[in-house]
Amino acid sequence: MSARTYGSLARIADFNDGNFDVQRLDRSQWATGDYVEGEVVGTPTTLYRVEDCNGHMVKVEPGDWVVGALGDRVATLEGVGGWADIRDDGTMHALTSAGLMGWFTSISTLFPDPLTLSYRGHLCRDGRKVCMSEFAIRADGHAFSVPSVLLFGTSMSAGKTMSGRRVCKELDRAGFFVIGSKLTGAGRYRDILSFLKTGAREIYDFVDGGLPSTVVPEQQFRDAIRPVLNHINERKPDYVIVEAGASPMEPYN
């Protein structure tokens, strides 16, 4: 029997193995943020691991099933690709270990072969596909007036998350209520979890806004992220640590 692993992009959803069906849909019905399932194929490498909804890394093998979401990634240091490039036969890559599903059109020569899967279908309920946006934070207003520490750099792996962890730790030591957040980038739970472990009392990111990554049109990004900011504002922290993932020179908004 195939083992099913839910990538951390599914952490906002209410999935269990009995509350959805897996149905193959025509490509004309696919869209960013759709929840899909793939069967692991190919020869395993060190990238055949999935970050689950608790942030743990789970080793997967051919025949296992992985739940993730369609999306795009433009991390020029590691790899670039998207769901529109998924092969005609349904072969796809996990663009991040969180289950960001697409196909790498460019990948670092220093990387082993990425986790490869075969599209099994979309997660559906009552014949309708299930999307990340259905589980996003909602808000009536768009207020935000929290003192913020914004962290950005010229590339991924530039030290933004490490700096954020340190800031969270020092502000927590000083007795402040700190929220950690990551508002741009490609879906991965690890970074904001590290904020929680080093002093932030709560954490939020664009996944909470229903986005698998922030490689989306600007208005779609704004519509998704404003409710998240409003929710943070309502929590009334003393400070929010905001990491802007990847690089401002890449199209992550």
PDB file of C-alpha atoms in Angstrom:
ATOM      1  CA  MET A   1       0.000   0.000   0.000  1.00  0.00           C
ATOM      2  CA  SER A   2       1.320   3.447  -0.931  1.00  0.00           C
ATOM      3  CA  ALA A   3       2.221   5.812   1.904  1.00  0.00           C
ATOM      4  CA  ARG A   4       0.771   9.329   1.592  1.00  0.00           C
ATOM      5  CA  THR A   5       2.694  12.375   2.804  1.00  0.00           C
ATOM      6  CA  TYR A   6       1.144  15.823   2.999  1.00  0.00           C
ATOM      7  CA  GLY A   7       3.647  18.525   2.097  1.00  0.00           C
ATOM      8  CA  SER A   8       3.687  21.551   4.387  1.00  0.00           C
ATOM      9  CA  LEU A   9       1.740  23.609   1.828  1.00  0.00           C
ATOM     10  CA  ALA A  10      -1.223  21.552   3.057  1.00  0.00           C
ATOM     11  CA  ARG A  11      -0.787  22.664   6.680  1.00  0.00           C
ATOM     12  CA  ILE A  12      -3.550  25.266   6.354  1.00  0.00           C
ATOM     13  CA  ALA A  13      -6.039  22.677   5.056  1.00  0.00           C
ATOM     14  CA  ASP A  14      -8.173  20.137   6.912  1.00  0.00           C
ATOM     15  CA  PHE A  15      -7.186  17.066   4.926  1.00  0.00           C
ATOM     16  CA  ASN A  16      -7.280  13.526   6.143  1.00  0.00           C
ATOM     17  CA  ASP A  17      -7.199  10.439   3.980  1.00  0.00           C
ATOM     18  CA  GLY A  18     -10.979  10.113   3.961  1.00  0.00           C
ATOM     19  CA  ASN A  19     -12.289  13.598   3.209  1.00  0.00           C
ATOM     20  CA  PHE A  20     -11.325  14.026  -0.442  1.00  0.00           C
ATOM     21  CA  ASP A  21     -11.131  12.185  -3.742  1.00  0.00           C
ATOM     22  CA  VAL A  22      -8.268  12.273  -6.227  1.00  0.00           C
ATOM     23  CA  GLN A  23      -9.469  13.037  -9.753  1.00  0.00           C
ATOM     24  CA  ARG A  24      -7.482  13.720 -12.901  1.00  0.00           C
ATOM     25  CA  LEU A  25      -8.484  17.048 -14.439  1.00  0.00           C
ATOM     26  CA  ASP A  26      -7.886  18.481 -17.889  1.00  0.00           C
ATOM     27  CA  ARG A  27      -4.977  20.942 -18.012  1.00  0.00           C
ATOM     28  CA  SER A  28      -7.394  23.740 -18.872  1.00  0.00           C
ATOM     29  CA  GLN A  29      -8.746  23.429 -15.310  1.00  0.00           C
ATOM     30  CA  TRP A  30      -5.381  23.698 -13.549  1.00  0.00           C
ATOM     31  CA  ALA A  31      -4.360  26.855 -11.673  1.00  0.00           C
ATOM     32  CA  THR A  32      -1.860  28.149  -9.128  1.00  0.00           C
ATOM     33  CA  GLY A  33      -2.704  26.954  -5.633  1.00  0.00           C
ATOM     34  CA  ASP A  34      -4.617  23.827  -6.667  1.00  0.00           C
ATOM     35  CA  TYR A  35      -3.990  20.908  -4.333  1.00  0.00           C
ATOM     36  CA  VAL A  36      -2.709  17.910  -6.280  1.00  0.00           C
ATOM     37  CA  GLU A  37      -1.234  14.514  -5.573  1.00  0.00           C
ATOM     38  CA  GLY A  38       1.698  12.870  -7.286  1.00  0.00           C
ATOM     39  CA  GLU A  39       3.200   9.407  -7.125  1.00  0.00           C
ATOM     40  CA  VAL A  40       6.930   9.320  -6.505  1.00  0.00           C
ATOM     41  CA  VAL A  41       8.894   7.975  -9.481  1.00  0.00           C
ATOM     42  CA  GLY A  42      12.516   7.834 -10.566  1.00  0.00           C
ATOM     43  CA  THR A  43      15.708   6.929  -8.757  1.00  0.00           C
ATOM     44  CA  PRO A  44      15.841   8.428  -5.247  1.00  0.00           C
ATOM     45  CA  THR A  45      18.445  11.074  -4.427  1.00  0.00           C
ATOM     46  CA  THR A  46      19.015  13.211  -1.348  1.00  0.00           C
ATOM     47  CA  LEU A  47      16.143  15.435  -2.547  1.00  0.00           C
ATOM     48  CA  TYR A  48      13.600  12.614  -2.187  1.00  0.00           C
ATOM     49  CA  ARG A  49      12.375  14.087   1.084  1.00  0.00           C
ATOM     50  CA  VAL A  50       9.187  15.999   1.860  1.00  0.00           C
ATOM     51  CA  GLU A  51       8.630  18.602   4.563  1.00  0.00           C
ATOM     52  CA  ASP A  52       5.391  17.564   6.268  1.00  0.00           C
ATOM     53  CA  CYS A  53       2.773  19.786   7.907  1.00  0.00           C
ATOM     54  CA  ASN A  54       4.734  19.838  11.171  1.00  0.00           C
ATOM     55  CA  GLY A  55       7.976  20.813   9.479  1.00  0.00           C
ATOM     56  CA  HIS A  56       9.542  17.362   9.748  1.00  0.00           C
ATOM     57  CA  MET A  57      11.471  15.956   6.797  1.00  0.00           C
ATOM     58  CA  VAL A  58      10.026  12.655   5.572  1.00  0.00           C
ATOM     59  CA  LYS A  59      11.915  10.346   3.231  1.00  0.00           C
ATOM     60  CA  VAL A  60       9.805   9.168   0.287  1.00  0.00           C
ATOM     61  CA  GLU A  61      10.366   6.338  -2.152  1.00  0.00           C
ATOM     62  CA  PRO A  62       8.966   5.318  -5.552  1.00  0.00           C
ATOM     63  CA  GLY A  63       5.313   4.354  -5.208  1.00  0.00           C
ATOM     64  CA  ASP A  64       4.618   6.756  -2.325  1.00  0.00           C
ATOM     65  CA  TRP A  65       2.071   9.550  -2.767  1.00  0.00           C
ATOM     66  CA  VAL A  66       2.762  13.222  -2.034  1.00  0.00           C
ATOM     67  CA  VAL A  67       0.136  15.950  -1.641  1.00  0.00           C
ATOM     68  CA  GLY A  68       1.223  19.441  -2.641  1.00  0.00           C
ATOM     69  CA  ALA A  69       0.052  22.467  -4.598  1.00  0.00           C
ATOM     70  CA  LEU A  70       0.687  23.813  -8.084  1.00  0.00           C
ATOM     71  CA  GLY A  71       2.957  26.846  -8.139  1.00  0.00           C
ATOM     72  CA  ASP A  72       6.063  28.563  -9.458  1.00  0.00           C
ATOM     73  CA  ARG A  73       9.587  29.158  -8.207  1.00  0.00           C
ATOM     74  CA  VAL A  74      12.262  31.526  -9.511  1.00  0.00           C
ATOM     75  CA  ALA A  75      15.209  30.913  -7.180  1.00  0.00           C
ATOM     76  CA  THR A  76      18.011  31.584  -9.649  1.00  0.00           C
ATOM     77  CA  LEU A  77      20.592  30.309  -7.140  1.00  0.00           C
ATOM     78  CA  GLU A  78      18.981  26.841  -7.097  1.00  0.00           C
ATOM     79  CA  GLY A  79      16.202  26.333  -9.608  1.00  0.00           C
ATOM     80  CA  VAL A  80      13.512  27.963 -11.732  1.00  0.00           C
ATOM     81  CA  GLY A  81      10.273  26.410 -12.938  1.00  0.00           C
ATOM     82  CA  GLY A  82       6.522  26.280 -12.626  1.00  0.00           C
ATOM     83  CA  TRP A  83       3.367  24.238 -12.945  1.00  0.00           C
ATOM     84  CA  ALA A  84       2.686  25.320 -16.541  1.00  0.00           C
ATOM     85  CA  ASP A  85       5.876  23.458 -17.525  1.00  0.00           C
ATOM     86  CA  ILE A  86       4.728  20.098 -16.130  1.00  0.00           C
ATOM     87  CA  ARG A  87       5.251  17.477 -18.837  1.00  0.00           C
ATOM     88  CA  ASP A  88       2.349  16.433 -21.049  1.00  0.00           C
ATOM     89  CA  ASP A  89       2.440  12.955 -19.496  1.00  0.00           C
ATOM     90  CA  GLY A  90       2.010  14.457 -16.013  1.00  0.00           C
ATOM     91  CA  THR A  91       5.612  14.089 -14.875  1.00  0.00           C
ATOM     92  CA  MET A  92       6.458  16.856 -12.426  1.00  0.00           C
ATOM     93  CA  HIS A  93       9.017  17.970  -9.852  1.00  0.00           C
ATOM     94  CA  ALA A  94       8.731  19.076  -6.262  1.00  0.00           C
ATOM     95  CA  LEU A  95      10.156  22.588  -6.665  1.00  0.00           C
ATOM     96  CA  THR A  96      10.525  22.792  -2.879  1.00  0.00           C
ATOM     97  CA  SER A  97      10.313  20.089  -0.246  1.00  0.00           C
ATOM     98  CA  ALA A  98       7.039  21.650   0.956  1.00  0.00           C
ATOM     99  CA  GLY A  99       5.284  20.149  -2.069  1.00  0.00           C
ATOM    100  CA  LEU A 100       5.403  23.060  -4.507  1.00  0.00           C
ATOM    101  CA  MET A 101       4.579  21.162  -7.689  1.00  0.00           C
ATOM    102  CA  GLY A 102       5.874  22.145 -11.117  1.00  0.00           C
ATOM    103  CA  TRP A 103       8.728  21.378 -13.479  1.00  0.00           C
ATOM    104  CA  PHE A 104      12.248  22.771 -13.267  1.00  0.00           C
ATOM    105  CA  THR A 105      13.209  24.493 -16.503  1.00  0.00           C
ATOM    106  CA  SER A 106      16.592  25.399 -15.005  1.00  0.00           C
ATOM    107  CA  ILE A 107      18.376  23.869 -12.024  1.00  0.00           C
ATOM    108  CA  SER A 108      21.814  24.248 -10.468  1.00  0.00           C
ATOM    109  CA  THR A 109      24.387  21.764 -11.725  1.00  0.00           C
ATOM    110  CA  LEU A 110      25.437  21.338  -8.086  1.00  0.00           C
ATOM    111  CA  PHE A 111      22.061  19.786  -7.258  1.00  0.00           C
ATOM    112  CA  PRO A 112      21.174  16.086  -7.481  1.00  0.00           C
ATOM    113  CA  ASP A 113      18.122  15.075  -9.494  1.00  0.00           C
ATOM    114  CA  PRO A 114      15.003  16.624  -7.911  1.00  0.00           C
ATOM    115  CA  LEU A 115      12.107  14.689  -6.420  1.00  0.00           C
ATOM    116  CA  THR A 116      10.117  13.527  -9.450  1.00  0.00           C
ATOM    117  CA  LEU A 117       6.460  12.543  -9.390  1.00  0.00           C
ATOM    118  CA  SER A 118       3.698  11.437 -11.714  1.00  0.00           C
ATOM    119  CA  TYR A 119       0.454  13.417 -11.493  1.00  0.00           C
ATOM    120  CA  ARG A 120      -2.284  11.262  -9.955  1.00  0.00           C
ATOM    121  CA  GLY A 121      -4.904  13.974  -9.876  1.00  0.00           C
ATOM    122  CA  HIS A 122      -6.379  16.944  -8.061  1.00  0.00           C
ATOM    123  CA  LEU A 123      -7.792  16.715  -4.575  1.00  0.00           C
ATOM    124  CA  CYS A 124     -11.543  17.137  -5.019  1.00  0.00           C
ATOM    125  CA  ARG A 125     -14.667  17.352  -2.909  1.00  0.00           C
ATOM    126  CA  ASP A 126     -18.124  16.881  -4.383  1.00  0.00           C
ATOM    127  CA  GLY A 127     -16.560  16.897  -7.838  1.00  0.00           C
ATOM    128  CA  ARG A 128     -14.875  20.272  -7.311  1.00  0.00           C
ATOM    129  CA  LYS A 129     -11.124  20.814  -6.982  1.00  0.00           C
ATOM    130  CA  VAL A 130      -9.777  22.010  -3.630  1.00  0.00           C
ATOM    131  CA  CYS A 131      -7.544  25.108  -3.638  1.00  0.00           C
ATOM    132  CA  MET A 132      -5.278  26.734  -1.061  1.00  0.00           C
ATOM    133  CA  SER A 133      -7.298  29.949  -1.176  1.00  0.00           C
ATOM    134  CA  GLU A 134     -10.243  28.154   0.448  1.00  0.00           C
ATOM    135  CA  PHE A 135      -8.270  27.901   3.693  1.00  0.00           C
ATOM    136  CA  ALA A 136      -6.681  31.362   3.656  1.00  0.00           C
ATOM    137  CA  ILE A 137      -6.958  33.875   6.488  1.00  0.00           C
ATOM    138  CA  ARG A 138      -9.899  36.215   5.893  1.00  0.00           C
ATOM    139  CA  ALA A 139     -10.303  39.796   7.054  1.00  0.00           C
ATOM    140  CA  ASP A 140     -12.851  42.561   6.631  1.00  0.00           C
ATOM    141  CA  GLY A 141     -10.301  45.333   7.108  1.00  0.00           C
ATOM    142  CA  HIS A 142      -6.764  46.014   5.942  1.00  0.00           C
ATOM    143  CA  ALA A 143      -5.253  47.773   8.956  1.00  0.00           C
ATOM    144  CA  PHE A 144      -1.576  47.418   9.816  1.00  0.00           C
ATOM    145  CA  SER A 145       0.362  49.635  12.211  1.00  0.00           C
ATOM    146  CA  VAL A 146       2.794  47.259  13.931  1.00  0.00           C
ATOM    147  CA  PRO A 147       6.448  48.298  14.317  1.00  0.00           C
ATOM    148  CA  SER A 148       8.246  46.050  11.831  1.00  0.00           C
ATOM    149  CA  VAL A 149      11.758  44.811  11.198  1.00  0.00           C
ATOM    150  CA  LEU A 150      12.078  44.063   7.465  1.00  0.00           C
ATOM    151  CA  LEU A 151      14.779  41.627   6.373  1.00  0.00           C
ATOM    152  CA  PHE A 152      15.781  41.341   2.721  1.00  0.00           C
ATOM    153  CA  GLY A 153      18.890  40.460   0.754  1.00  0.00           C
ATOM    154  CA  THR A 154      20.223  40.081  -2.748  1.00  0.00           C
ATOM    155  CA  SER A 155      19.733  36.301  -2.838  1.00  0.00           C
ATOM    156  CA  MET A 156      18.368  33.309  -1.004  1.00  0.00           C
ATOM    157  CA  SER A 157      20.847  31.975   1.574  1.00  0.00           C
ATOM    158  CA  ALA A 158      22.136  35.496   2.226  1.00  0.00           C
ATOM    159  CA  GLY A 159      21.485  35.230   5.976  1.00  0.00           C
ATOM    160  CA  LYS A 160      18.003  36.750   6.282  1.00  0.00           C
ATOM    161  CA  THR A 161      16.498  33.918   8.310  1.00  0.00           C
ATOM    162  CA  MET A 162      19.516  33.699  10.590  1.00  0.00           C
ATOM    163  CA  SER A 163      19.273  37.438  11.230  1.00  0.00           C
ATOM    164  CA  GLY A 164      15.551  37.102  11.893  1.00  0.00           C
ATOM    165  CA  ARG A 165      16.130  34.370  14.439  1.00  0.00           C
ATOM    166  CA  ARG A 166      18.588  36.581  16.284  1.00  0.00           C
ATOM    167  CA  VAL A 167      16.221  39.551  16.308  1.00  0.00           C
ATOM    168  CA  CYS A 168      13.370  37.348  17.585  1.00  0.00           C
ATOM    169  CA  LYS A 169      15.594  36.050  20.360  1.00  0.00           C
ATOM    170  CA  GLU A 170      16.789  39.463  21.530  1.00  0.00           C
ATOM    171  CA  LEU A 171      13.337  41.078  21.460  1.00  0.00           C
ATOM    172  CA  ASP A 172      11.850  38.119  23.322  1.00  0.00           C
ATOM    173  CA  ARG A 173      14.595  38.388  25.946  1.00  0.00           C
ATOM    174  CA  ALA A 174      13.635  42.033  26.365  1.00  0.00           C
ATOM    175  CA  GLY A 175      10.065  40.974  27.150  1.00  0.00           C
ATOM    176  CA  PHE A 176       8.379  41.982  23.902  1.00  0.00           C
ATOM    177  CA  PHE A 177       5.554  40.116  22.158  1.00  0.00           C
ATOM    178  CA  VAL A 178       7.082  39.216  18.794  1.00  0.00           C
ATOM    179  CA  ILE A 179       5.455  37.727  15.697  1.00  0.00           C
ATOM    180  CA  GLY A 180       7.623  36.200  12.988  1.00  0.00           C
ATOM    181  CA  SER A 181       6.578  36.249   9.352  1.00  0.00           C
ATOM    182  CA  LYS A 182       7.737  35.568   5.826  1.00  0.00           C
ATOM    183  CA  LEU A 183       5.734  37.436   3.226  1.00  0.00           C
ATOM    184  CA  THR A 184       7.478  36.593  -0.054  1.00  0.00           C
ATOM    185  CA  GLY A 185       9.257  33.570  -1.476  1.00  0.00           C
ATOM    186  CA  ALA A 186       8.455  29.949  -2.295  1.00  0.00           C
ATOM    187  CA  GLY A 187       6.581  27.784   0.185  1.00  0.00           C
ATOM    188  CA  ARG A 188       8.684  26.227   2.938  1.00  0.00           C
ATOM    189  CA  TYR A 189       7.755  25.969   6.622  1.00  0.00           C
ATOM    190  CA  ARG A 190      11.289  25.686   8.000  1.00  0.00           C
ATOM    191  CA  ASP A 191      12.185  29.382   8.028  1.00  0.00           C
ATOM    192  CA  ILE A 192       9.256  30.710  10.042  1.00  0.00           C
ATOM    193  CA  LEU A 193       9.337  27.677  12.333  1.00  0.00           C
ATOM    194  CA  SER A 194      12.860  28.727  13.263  1.00  0.00           C
ATOM    195  CA  PHE A 195      11.452  32.127  14.311  1.00  0.00           C
ATOM    196  CA  LEU A 196       8.988  30.334  16.592  1.00  0.00           C
ATOM    197  CA  LYS A 197      11.787  28.324  18.168  1.00  0.00           C
ATOM    198  CA  THR A 198      13.896  31.405  18.892  1.00  0.00           C
ATOM    199  CA  GLY A 199      11.440  33.809  20.480  1.00  0.00           C
ATOM    200  CA  ALA A 200       8.478  34.601  18.238  1.00  0.00           C
ATOM    201  CA  ARG A 201       5.197  33.693  19.930  1.00  0.00           C
ATOM    202  CA  GLU A 202       3.294  33.325  16.656  1.00  0.00           C
ATOM    203  CA  ILE A 203       4.286  32.888  13.008  1.00  0.00           C
ATOM    204  CA  TYR A 204       2.572  33.601   9.686  1.00  0.00           C
ATOM    205  CA  ASP A 205       3.508  33.555   6.026  1.00  0.00           C
ATOM    206  CA  PHE A 206       2.016  33.839   2.546  1.00  0.00           C
ATOM    207  CA  VAL A 207       0.855  30.216   2.768  1.00  0.00           C
ATOM    208  CA  ASP A 208      -1.587  31.431   5.430  1.00  0.00           C
ATOM    209  CA  GLY A 209      -2.834  33.797   2.730  1.00  0.00           C
ATOM    210  CA  GLY A 210      -3.472  30.877   0.375  1.00  0.00           C
ATOM    211  CA  LEU A 211      -0.397  31.189  -1.858  1.00  0.00           C
ATOM    212  CA  PRO A 212       2.070  28.360  -2.617  1.00  0.00           C
ATOM    213  CA  SER A 213       4.645  30.989  -3.576  1.00  0.00           C
ATOM    214  CA  THR A 214       4.490  34.704  -4.267  1.00  0.00           C
ATOM    215  CA  VAL A 215       5.281  34.318  -7.970  1.00  0.00           C
ATOM    216  CA  VAL A 216       1.804  35.568  -8.831  1.00  0.00           C
ATOM    217  CA  PRO A 217       0.374  38.777 -10.322  1.00  0.00           C
ATOM    218  CA  GLU A 218       0.823  41.775  -8.025  1.00  0.00           C
ATOM    219  CA  GLN A 219      -2.875  42.260  -7.333  1.00  0.00           C
ATOM    220  CA  GLN A 220      -3.321  38.606  -6.427  1.00  0.00           C
ATOM    221  CA  PHE A 221      -0.407  38.924  -4.010  1.00  0.00           C
ATOM    222  CA  ARG A 222      -1.856  42.065  -2.439  1.00  0.00           C
ATOM    223  CA  ASP A 223      -5.297  40.490  -2.075  1.00  0.00           C
ATOM    224  CA  ALA A 224      -3.778  37.467  -0.324  1.00  0.00           C
ATOM    225  CA  ILE A 225      -1.273  39.202   1.947  1.00  0.00           C
ATOM    226  CA  ARG A 226      -3.431  42.070   3.248  1.00  0.00           C
ATOM    227  CA  PRO A 227      -5.689  39.798   5.345  1.00  0.00           C
ATOM    228  CA  VAL A 228      -2.561  38.197   6.832  1.00  0.00           C
ATOM    229  CA  LEU A 229      -1.194  41.621   7.793  1.00  0.00           C
ATOM    230  CA  ASN A 230      -4.577  42.621   9.196  1.00  0.00           C
ATOM    231  CA  HIS A 231      -4.649  39.450  11.299  1.00  0.00           C
ATOM    232  CA  ILE A 232      -1.146  40.170  12.621  1.00  0.00           C
ATOM    233  CA  ASN A 233      -2.268  43.704  13.454  1.00  0.00           C
ATOM    234  CA  GLU A 234      -5.252  42.360  15.411  1.00  0.00           C
ATOM    235  CA  ARG A 235      -2.934  40.169  17.495  1.00  0.00           C
ATOM    236  CA  LYS A 236      -1.317  43.422  18.759  1.00  0.00           C
ATOM    237  CA  PRO A 237       2.328  42.351  18.932  1.00  0.00           C
ATOM    238  CA  ASP A 238       5.025  44.779  19.998  1.00  0.00           C
ATOM    239  CA  TYR A 239       7.042  43.921  16.894  1.00  0.00           C
ATOM    240  CA  VAL A 240       6.735  41.825  13.762  1.00  0.00           C
ATOM    241  CA  ILE A 241       9.820  40.391  12.097  1.00  0.00           C
ATOM    242  CA  VAL A 242       9.187  40.316   8.344  1.00  0.00           C
ATOM    243  CA  GLU A 243      11.410  38.263   6.077  1.00  0.00           C
ATOM    244  CA  ALA A 244      11.206  38.962   2.360  1.00  0.00           C
ATOM    245  CA  GLY A 245      12.282  35.641   0.896  1.00  0.00           C
ATOM    246  CA  ALA A 246      14.611  35.189  -2.061  1.00  0.00           C
ATOM    247  CA  SER A 247      15.692  38.458  -3.699  1.00  0.00           C
ATOM    248  CA  PRO A 248      13.965  41.731  -4.663  1.00  0.00           C
ATOM    249  CA  MET A 249      15.579  41.225  -8.074  1.00  0.00           C
ATOM    250  CA  GLU A 250      13.493  38.079  -8.615  1.00  0.00           C
ATOM    251  CA  PRO A 251       9.743  38.246  -9.419  1.00  0.00           C
ATOM    252  CA  TYR A 252       8.415  37.279  -5.981  1.00  0.00           C
ATOM    253  CA  ASN A 253       6.561  40.580  -5.424  1.00  0.00           C
TER     254      ASN A 253
END
